[in-house]
CSV table of C-alpha atoms and ligand atoms in Angstrom, one decimal:
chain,number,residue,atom,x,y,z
A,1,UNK,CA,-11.9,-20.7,15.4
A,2,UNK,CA,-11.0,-18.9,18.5
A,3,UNK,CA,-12.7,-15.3,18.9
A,4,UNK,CA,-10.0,-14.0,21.2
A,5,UNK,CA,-7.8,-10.9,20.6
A,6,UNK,CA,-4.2,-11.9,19.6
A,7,UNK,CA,-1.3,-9.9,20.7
A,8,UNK,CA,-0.4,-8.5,17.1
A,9,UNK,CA,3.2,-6.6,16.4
A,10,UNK,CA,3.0,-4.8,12.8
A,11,UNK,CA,6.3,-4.1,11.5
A,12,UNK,CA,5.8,-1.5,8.5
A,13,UNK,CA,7.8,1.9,7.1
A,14,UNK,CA,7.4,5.0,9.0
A,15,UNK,CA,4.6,6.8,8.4
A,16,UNK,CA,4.5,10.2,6.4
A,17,UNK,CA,1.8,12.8,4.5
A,18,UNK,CA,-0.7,12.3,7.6
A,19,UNK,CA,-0.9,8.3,7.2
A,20,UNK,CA,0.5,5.9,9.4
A,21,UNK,CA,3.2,3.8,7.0
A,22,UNK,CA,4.6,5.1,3.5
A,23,UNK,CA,4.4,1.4,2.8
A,24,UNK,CA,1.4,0.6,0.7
A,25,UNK,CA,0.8,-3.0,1.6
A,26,UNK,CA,1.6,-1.9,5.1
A,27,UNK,CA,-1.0,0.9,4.7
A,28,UNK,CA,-3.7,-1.7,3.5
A,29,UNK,CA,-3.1,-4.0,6.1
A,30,UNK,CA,-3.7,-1.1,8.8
A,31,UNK,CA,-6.5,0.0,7.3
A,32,UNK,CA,-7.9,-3.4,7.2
A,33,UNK,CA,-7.1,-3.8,10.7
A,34,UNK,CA,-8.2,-0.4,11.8
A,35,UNK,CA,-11.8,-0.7,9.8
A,36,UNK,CA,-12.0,-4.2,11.7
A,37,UNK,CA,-11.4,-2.5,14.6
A,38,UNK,CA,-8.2,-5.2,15.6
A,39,UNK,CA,-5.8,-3.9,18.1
A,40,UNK,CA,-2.0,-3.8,17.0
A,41,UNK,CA,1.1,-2.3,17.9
A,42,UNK,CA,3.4,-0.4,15.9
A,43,UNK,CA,6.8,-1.2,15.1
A,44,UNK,CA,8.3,1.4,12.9
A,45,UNK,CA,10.8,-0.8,10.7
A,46,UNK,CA,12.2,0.8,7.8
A,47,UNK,CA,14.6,-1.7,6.3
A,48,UNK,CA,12.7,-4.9,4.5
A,49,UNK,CA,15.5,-7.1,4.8
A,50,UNK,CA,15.1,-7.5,8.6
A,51,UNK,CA,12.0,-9.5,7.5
A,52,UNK,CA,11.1,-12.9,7.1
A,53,UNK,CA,10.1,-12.4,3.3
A,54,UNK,CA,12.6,-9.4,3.2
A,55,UNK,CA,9.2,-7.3,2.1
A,56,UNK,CA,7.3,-4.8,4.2
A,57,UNK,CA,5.2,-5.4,6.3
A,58,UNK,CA,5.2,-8.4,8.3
A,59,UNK,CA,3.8,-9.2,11.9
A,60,UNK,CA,4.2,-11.3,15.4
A,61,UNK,CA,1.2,-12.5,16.1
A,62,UNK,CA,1.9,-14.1,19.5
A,63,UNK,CA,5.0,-14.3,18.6
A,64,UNK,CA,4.7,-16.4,15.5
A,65,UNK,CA,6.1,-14.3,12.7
A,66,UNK,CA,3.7,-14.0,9.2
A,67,UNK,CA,5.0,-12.1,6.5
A,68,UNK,CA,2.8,-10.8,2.9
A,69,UNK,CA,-0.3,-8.6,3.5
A,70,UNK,CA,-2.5,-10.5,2.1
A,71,UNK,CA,-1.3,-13.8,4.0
A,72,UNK,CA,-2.0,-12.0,7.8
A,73,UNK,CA,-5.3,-10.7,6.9
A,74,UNK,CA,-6.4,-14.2,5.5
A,75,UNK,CA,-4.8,-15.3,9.3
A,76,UNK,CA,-6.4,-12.9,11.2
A,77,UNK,CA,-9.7,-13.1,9.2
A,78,UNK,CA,-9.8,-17.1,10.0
A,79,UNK,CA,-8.7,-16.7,13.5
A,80,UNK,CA,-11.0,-13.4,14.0
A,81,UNK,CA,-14.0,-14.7,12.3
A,82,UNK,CA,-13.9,-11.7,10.1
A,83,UNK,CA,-16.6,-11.8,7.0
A,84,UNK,CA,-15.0,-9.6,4.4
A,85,UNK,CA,-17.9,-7.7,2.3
A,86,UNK,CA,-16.6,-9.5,-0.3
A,87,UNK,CA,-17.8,-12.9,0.8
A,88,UNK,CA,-21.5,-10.9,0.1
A,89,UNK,CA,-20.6,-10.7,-3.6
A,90,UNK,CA,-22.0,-13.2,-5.9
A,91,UNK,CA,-18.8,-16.0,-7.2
A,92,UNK,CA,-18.8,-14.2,-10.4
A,93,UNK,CA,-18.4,-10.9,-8.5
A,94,UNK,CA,-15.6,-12.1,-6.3
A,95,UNK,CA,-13.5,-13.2,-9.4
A,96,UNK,CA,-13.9,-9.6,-10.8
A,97,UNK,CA,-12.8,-8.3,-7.1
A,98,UNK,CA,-10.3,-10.9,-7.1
A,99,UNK,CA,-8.3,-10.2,-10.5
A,100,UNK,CA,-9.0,-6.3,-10.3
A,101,UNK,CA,-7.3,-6.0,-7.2
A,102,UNK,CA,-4.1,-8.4,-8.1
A,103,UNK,CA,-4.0,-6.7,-11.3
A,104,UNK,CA,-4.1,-2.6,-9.6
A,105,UNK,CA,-1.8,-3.7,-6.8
A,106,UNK,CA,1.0,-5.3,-9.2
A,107,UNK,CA,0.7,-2.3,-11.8
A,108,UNK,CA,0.4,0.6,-9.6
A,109,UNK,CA,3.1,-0.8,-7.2
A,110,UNK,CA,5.4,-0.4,-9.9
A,111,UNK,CA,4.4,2.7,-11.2
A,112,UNK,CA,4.5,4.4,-7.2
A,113,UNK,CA,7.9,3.0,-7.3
A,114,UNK,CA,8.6,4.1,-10.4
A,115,UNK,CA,7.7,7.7,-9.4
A,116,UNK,CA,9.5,7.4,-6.0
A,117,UNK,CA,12.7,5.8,-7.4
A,118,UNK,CA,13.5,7.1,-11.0
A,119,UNK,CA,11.4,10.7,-10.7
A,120,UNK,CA,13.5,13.7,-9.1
A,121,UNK,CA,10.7,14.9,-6.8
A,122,UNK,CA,10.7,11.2,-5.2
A,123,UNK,CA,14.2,11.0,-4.7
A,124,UNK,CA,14.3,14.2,-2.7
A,125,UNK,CA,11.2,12.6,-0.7
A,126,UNK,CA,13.2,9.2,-0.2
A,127,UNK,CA,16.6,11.0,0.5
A,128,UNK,CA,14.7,12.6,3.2
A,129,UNK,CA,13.3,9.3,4.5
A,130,UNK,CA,16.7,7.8,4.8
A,131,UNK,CA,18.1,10.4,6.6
A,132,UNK,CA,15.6,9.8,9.6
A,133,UNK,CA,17.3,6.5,10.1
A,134,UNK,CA,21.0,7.4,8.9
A,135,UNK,CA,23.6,10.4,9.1
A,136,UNK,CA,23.8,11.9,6.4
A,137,UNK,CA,27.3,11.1,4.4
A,138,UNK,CA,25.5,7.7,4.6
A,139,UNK,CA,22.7,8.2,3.3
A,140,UNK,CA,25.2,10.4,0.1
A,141,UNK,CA,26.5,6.5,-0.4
A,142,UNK,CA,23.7,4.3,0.3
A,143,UNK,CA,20.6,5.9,-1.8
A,144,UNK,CA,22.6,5.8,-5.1
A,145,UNK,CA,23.0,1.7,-4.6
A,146,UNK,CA,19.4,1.6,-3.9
A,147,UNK,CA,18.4,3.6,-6.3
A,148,UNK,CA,20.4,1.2,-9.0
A,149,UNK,CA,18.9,-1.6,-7.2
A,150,UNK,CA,15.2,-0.6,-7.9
A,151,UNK,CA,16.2,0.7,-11.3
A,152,UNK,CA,17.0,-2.8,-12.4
A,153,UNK,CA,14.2,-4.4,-10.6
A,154,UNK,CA,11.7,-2.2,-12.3
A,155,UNK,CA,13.6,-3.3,-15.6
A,156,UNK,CA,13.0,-6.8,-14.7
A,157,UNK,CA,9.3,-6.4,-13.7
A,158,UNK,CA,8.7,-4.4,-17.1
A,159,UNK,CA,7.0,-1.3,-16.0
A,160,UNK,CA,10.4,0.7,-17.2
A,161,UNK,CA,10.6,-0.6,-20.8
A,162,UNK,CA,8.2,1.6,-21.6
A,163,UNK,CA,8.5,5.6,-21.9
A,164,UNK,CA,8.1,8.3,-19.3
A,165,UNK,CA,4.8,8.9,-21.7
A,166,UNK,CA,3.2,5.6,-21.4
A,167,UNK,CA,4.0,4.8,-17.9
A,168,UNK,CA,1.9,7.7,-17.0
A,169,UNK,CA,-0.8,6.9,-19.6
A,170,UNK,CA,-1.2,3.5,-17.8
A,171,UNK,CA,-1.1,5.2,-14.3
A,172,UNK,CA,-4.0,7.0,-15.9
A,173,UNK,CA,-5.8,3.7,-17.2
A,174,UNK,CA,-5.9,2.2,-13.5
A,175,UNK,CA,-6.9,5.3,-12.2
A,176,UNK,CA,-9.9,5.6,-14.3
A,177,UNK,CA,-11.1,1.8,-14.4
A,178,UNK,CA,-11.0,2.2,-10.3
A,179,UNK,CA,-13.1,5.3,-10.3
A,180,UNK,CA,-15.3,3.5,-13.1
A,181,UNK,CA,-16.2,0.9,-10.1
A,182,UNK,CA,-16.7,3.9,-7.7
A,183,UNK,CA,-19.0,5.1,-9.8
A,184,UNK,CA,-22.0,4.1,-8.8
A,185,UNK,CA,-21.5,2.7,-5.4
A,186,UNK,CA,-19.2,4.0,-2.4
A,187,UNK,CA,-16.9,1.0,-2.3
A,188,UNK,CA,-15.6,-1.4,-5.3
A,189,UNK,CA,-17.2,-4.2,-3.2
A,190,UNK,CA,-20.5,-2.2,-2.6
A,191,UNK,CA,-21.6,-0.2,0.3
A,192,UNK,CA,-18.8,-1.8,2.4
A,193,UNK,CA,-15.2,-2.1,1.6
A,194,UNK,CA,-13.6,-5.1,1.5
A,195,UNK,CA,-10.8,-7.0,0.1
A,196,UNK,CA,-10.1,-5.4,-2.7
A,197,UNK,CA,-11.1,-1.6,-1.6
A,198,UNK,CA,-8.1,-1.7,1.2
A,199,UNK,CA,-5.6,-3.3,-1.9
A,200,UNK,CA,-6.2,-0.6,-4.4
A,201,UNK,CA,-6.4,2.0,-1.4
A,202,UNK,CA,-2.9,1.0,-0.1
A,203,UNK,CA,-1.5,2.1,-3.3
A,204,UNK,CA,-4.0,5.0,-4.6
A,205,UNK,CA,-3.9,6.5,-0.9
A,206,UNK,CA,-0.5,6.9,-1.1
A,207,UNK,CA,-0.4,9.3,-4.4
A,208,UNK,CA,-3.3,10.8,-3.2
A,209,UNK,CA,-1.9,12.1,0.2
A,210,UNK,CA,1.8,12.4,-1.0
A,211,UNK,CA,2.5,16.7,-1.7
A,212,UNK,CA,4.7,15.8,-4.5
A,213,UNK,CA,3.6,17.2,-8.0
A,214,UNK,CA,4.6,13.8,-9.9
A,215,UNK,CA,2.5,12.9,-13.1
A,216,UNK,CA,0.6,9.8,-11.7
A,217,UNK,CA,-0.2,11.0,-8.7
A,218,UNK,CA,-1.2,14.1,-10.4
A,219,UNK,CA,-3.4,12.2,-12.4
A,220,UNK,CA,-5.0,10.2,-9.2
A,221,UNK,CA,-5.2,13.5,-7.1
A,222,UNK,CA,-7.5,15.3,-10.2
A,223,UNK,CA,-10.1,12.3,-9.8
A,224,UNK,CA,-12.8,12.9,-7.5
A,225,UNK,CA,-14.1,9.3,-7.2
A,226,UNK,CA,-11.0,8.3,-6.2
A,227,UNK,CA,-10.0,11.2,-3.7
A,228,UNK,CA,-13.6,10.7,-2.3
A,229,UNK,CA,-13.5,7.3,-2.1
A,230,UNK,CA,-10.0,7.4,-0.4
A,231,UNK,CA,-11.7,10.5,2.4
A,232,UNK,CA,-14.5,7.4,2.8
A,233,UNK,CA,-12.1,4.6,3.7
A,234,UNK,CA,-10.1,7.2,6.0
A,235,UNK,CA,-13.2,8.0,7.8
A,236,UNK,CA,-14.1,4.6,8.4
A,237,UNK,CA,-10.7,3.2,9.2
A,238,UNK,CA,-8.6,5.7,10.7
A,239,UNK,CA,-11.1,8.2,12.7
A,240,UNK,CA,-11.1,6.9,16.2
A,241,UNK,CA,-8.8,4.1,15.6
A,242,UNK,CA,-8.4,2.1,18.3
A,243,UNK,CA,-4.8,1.0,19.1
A,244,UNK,CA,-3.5,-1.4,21.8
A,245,UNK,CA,-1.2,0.8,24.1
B,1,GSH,N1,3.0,-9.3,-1.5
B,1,GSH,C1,3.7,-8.4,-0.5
B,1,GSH,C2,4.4,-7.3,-1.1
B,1,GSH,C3,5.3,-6.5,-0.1
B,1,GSH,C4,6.2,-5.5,-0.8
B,1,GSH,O1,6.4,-5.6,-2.1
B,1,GSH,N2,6.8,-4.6,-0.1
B,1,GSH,C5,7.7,-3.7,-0.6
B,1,GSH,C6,7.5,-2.3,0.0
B,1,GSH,S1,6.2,-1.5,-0.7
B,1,GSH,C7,9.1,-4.0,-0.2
B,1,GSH,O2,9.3,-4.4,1.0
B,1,GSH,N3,10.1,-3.9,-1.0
B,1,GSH,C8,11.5,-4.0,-0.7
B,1,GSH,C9,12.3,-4.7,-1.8
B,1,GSH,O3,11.7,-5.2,-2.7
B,1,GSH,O4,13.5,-4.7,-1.6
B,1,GSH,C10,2.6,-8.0,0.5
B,1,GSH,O5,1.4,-8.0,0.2
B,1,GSH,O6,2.9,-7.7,1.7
């Protein structure tokens, strides 16, 4: 294990609402990095497909390409010799981090897209997004074959077999069991965060911060735990982040 600092590239989505990727695996992957205090580089990427995995984000660390979130902070933890607060948590503990954070990331990932994708308020956001990167007209042809696109991936993934109703009463379900483990300690893995506090903030945060009046992130904006929680991680992460140039 070599303590040196690697040259690290992050490809991710632009940023937007006052954090630095509208991605959320990209955002928990720089606020892992930032909390660790890990130089990296930005490289504002919008289009997936460009990488290896064809998912957001990926990186070049030294010029070897790693895609998957979780994949480059196991890489960089190993090469770093980063000790995740997690590792402090008894076996038993770790399992509960574990599956909770697999279980919020896969649910509320669909639900953010879900909201983004199929919800009016999102669509005007994403329009918007596209038409940073691409005139107009294009954007008139391209966002309605995307759109389709996600609407039959969230079909095949589940989350839109249910009703407008009960896709917001789950939204509401993660929200709550996440500020039932904020409860009564600052982070879900104790004082600290680890692990599993940069997962479930890479998708809350997002809700959170967006301006957009949409029914889940309504829900996750009303919860103090979880807006206090996400003002904790920001302070700790983002204040005096230290970039390389
Ligand atoms: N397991 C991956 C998930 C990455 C992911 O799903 N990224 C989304 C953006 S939030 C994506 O690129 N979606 C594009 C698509 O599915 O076409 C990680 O942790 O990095």
């Amino acid at each position: 294990m070599t303590a040196e600092k690697p040259e690290i590239v992050v490809y991710h989505f632009a940023p937007a609402w006052g954090l630095p990727t509208c991605g959320p695996f990209a955002l928990k992957l720089l606020a892992w990095l930032a909390y660790h205090r890990v130089p990296w580089r930005s490289a504002v990427q919008n289009n997936p497909g460009k990488g290896p995995k064809g998912k957001s984000p990926w990186v070049e660390i030294d010029g070897e390409t790693i895609a998957d979130s979780d994949r480059i902070i196991a890489h960089l933890s190993e090469r770093l010799g980063l000790k995740d607060a997690e590792a402090g948590l008894s076996r038993a503990d770790q399992g509960i981090a574990l599956a909770f954070r697999t279980a919020f990331e896969e649910r509320v990932h669909q639900i953010l897209e879900y909201e983004l994708f199929m919800l009016p308020e999102g669509q005007e956001f994403l329009r918007g997004f596209f038409a940073t990167d691409m005139p107009k007209p294009m954007v008139a042809v391209v966002f309605p074959l995307l759109r389709r696109q996600f609407a039959k991936q969230l079909h095949a993934r589940g989350i839109t077999r249910h009703s407008h109703e009960e896709i917001v009463e789950m939204a509401r379900r993660q929200f709550e069991g996440l500020a039932g483990l904020l409860s009564s300690q600052p982070f879900i893995c104790g004082d600290r965060p680890g692990l599993a506090d940069f997962a479930c903030y890479g998708q809350a945060a997002l809700m959170v911060r967006w301006p957009m009046k949409t029914p889940a992130a309504t829900i996750a904006r009303q919860i103090p735990e979880l807006v206090n929680w996400c003002d904790a991680l920001e302070a700790l992460s983002f204040a005096d982040v230290q970039k390389a140039a």
